[in-house]
Amino acid sequence: MKLHEYQSRELLERFGVPVPGGDVADNGQEAKSIAERFGGAVVVKAQVLMGGRGKAGGVKLVSSAEEAGVFTQELIGKTLKSIQNPQGMVVERVLVAERIDIESEFYVAVLLDRSEQKDVFMISARGGMDIEEVAAESPEAIAKLHVDPKWGLCDYEIRAALVQANIDSRARGQMLQIIHKLYRAYRESDATMIEINPCALTTDGKVVAADAKIALDENALFRHSEYAAVADDSAEDPLEAEAARRGIAYVKLDGDVGVIGNGAGLVMLTLDEVARAGRKAANFLDVGGGAQADRVRDCVELVLMDKSVKALLINIFGGITRGDEVAKGVVEAIHQLGVKLPIVVRVEGTNAEQAKAILAEANLIPAGSVQEAASKVAELIA
Ligand code: GDP
Ligand code: MN
């Protein structure tokens, strides 16, 4: 689960990592009054969960509160697109942060290195908006510091990594402290990644986190009531956010076949069969075990909110889930929502016969196997 920059900053502040002053706004007026609090010279930053935001025009240094207000008004509602996110994301809020005079920009991140089975810090003196190119063209400019799970982080190791990374000697002492704080923040928040880019050395010799990206492990959210509000606001896709509110396991994909199944394994198999039939799934949706009609109805409704869906494939294996309940849910959804898209259904297992009878009355397309269902869907869309 990714946090917005303004949320990441709050988290870092709690662990004592220095960040420039700032606040979040969702309209020009509000942005203007925040900017006034910081003397007018601020940076306005779109709060979108995507990389390449600066290059996409989502970050602007301004010199007056009026300018901050005007730029915010322009930015809100706009779709920003970047190489990392070609579909783009709509800006709903901006961060208005105190503008700092940057002398140099460093990169520091901590995440899990699965192959080494250790947490790793990545540190570079070549931070800023081109870090992807640095990583691709001169990977030696990024120092790696693995954390020994027995001993934790030792000062001498951090110092050696800072030297290897070519960090300005004036910044090393502060960077050492920041790295310790980042590691505490990472461990205690159950983060999967913290990235500070840039970690800025200002002209008056201070090191501050001028941008921050944090991802938390959503499986650990139950231990962090302090992040409950954050969770609601952090889905990258509006439909995924809606699914989270309804308690449905849903992942948005980029094809055009809506897929509903019960059980993650069965859904994955269905995605494979859709791919084999030459189409791509628009989503991954697991109705879960023992689903009742109204839950199935909810799931159908959710998938159909996705405008890229051209046909629906429902694949149910009745175990604890009763086939007739699923069939009732599907039929209810079709009537309530006035669905016009073709729907192919395959039901096997508990009460499959009753299910088939219910579905037959509702003009759905039956399929005897997953393969047959996938190829029928592919034909219907082609
Ligand atoms: P990103 O493109 O999403 O990574 O956005 P950042 O928040 O990292 O901002 C992009 C770039 O804008 C940074 O690398 C800095 O060069 C510049 N920038 C951001 N905030 C400030 C600031 O307060 N002062 C100055 N001088 N530059 C800034
Ligand atoms: Mn950045």
XYZ file of N, CA, C and O in Angstrom, residues 2 48-56 80-86 89 129 132 195 211 213 236:
96
model
N 0.724 2.052 -1.059
C 1.576 3.243 -1.178
C 0.960 4.439 -0.470
O -0.242 4.653 -0.546
N 0.001 12.634 -6.343
C -0.421 11.490 -7.156
C 0.553 10.354 -6.906
O 1.741 10.597 -6.714
N 0.039 9.128 -6.897
C 0.898 7.986 -6.598
C 1.550 7.474 -7.876
O 1.213 6.417 -8.380
N 2.454 8.287 -8.409
C 3.174 7.814 -9.587
C 4.577 8.390 -9.627
O 4.850 9.443 -9.067
N 5.470 7.681 -10.304
C 6.831 8.170 -10.474
C 6.866 9.200 -11.601
O 5.919 9.328 -12.372
N 7.953 9.945 -11.666
C 8.120 10.917 -12.742
C 7.176 12.101 -12.654
O 6.841 12.720 -13.663
N 6.759 12.424 -11.448
C 5.787 13.487 -11.244
C 6.335 14.856 -11.644
O 5.648 15.647 -12.297
N 7.585 15.138 -11.234
C 8.208 16.418 -11.560
C 8.262 16.615 -13.076
O 7.863 17.653 -13.599
N 8.719 15.573 -13.786
C 8.841 15.654 -15.244
C 7.477 15.783 -15.915
O 7.366 16.296 -17.019
N 6.435 15.297 -15.231
C 5.081 15.371 -15.802
C 4.453 16.748 -15.549
O 3.311 16.986 -15.915
N -2.174 13.837 -14.853
C -0.734 13.858 -15.114
C -0.322 12.503 -15.657
O -0.719 11.471 -15.139
N 0.502 12.534 -16.710
C 0.992 11.287 -17.302
C 2.502 11.292 -17.291
O 3.114 12.325 -17.541
N 3.098 10.137 -17.013
C 4.553 10.044 -17.046
C 4.951 8.737 -17.714
O 4.093 7.905 -18.009
N 6.242 8.568 -17.940
C 6.723 7.322 -18.553
C 6.355 6.142 -17.658
O 5.941 5.097 -18.131
N 6.496 6.355 -16.342
C 6.182 5.282 -15.394
C 4.686 5.008 -15.332
O 4.273 3.923 -14.950
N 3.870 6.019 -15.657
C 2.419 5.848 -15.574
C 1.734 6.502 -16.778
O 1.190 7.595 -16.685
N 1.784 5.807 -17.944
C 1.259 6.403 -19.176
C -0.259 6.624 -19.157
O -0.748 7.507 -19.865
N -2.815 9.934 -13.877
C -3.601 9.992 -12.647
C -4.123 11.405 -12.441
O -3.445 12.383 -12.745
N 15.744 13.823 -10.255
C 14.751 13.228 -11.136
C 15.292 12.197 -12.117
O 14.534 11.544 -12.806
N 16.580 6.903 -12.193
C 16.374 5.685 -12.998
C 17.501 5.519 -14.012
O 18.000 4.411 -14.231
N 11.641 5.555 0.306
C 12.570 6.153 -0.649
C 12.560 7.672 -0.484
O 11.498 8.283 -0.529
N 11.503 14.901 -0.674
C 10.435 14.111 -1.304
C 10.508 12.746 -0.644
O 11.587 12.297 -0.280
N 8.711 8.656 -0.631
C 7.744 7.634 -1.049
C 7.826 6.493 -0.047
O 8.894 5.953 0.193
N -4.301 3.066 -5.640
C -3.852 3.757 -6.834
C -4.970 3.857 -7.852
O -4.966 4.695 -8.718
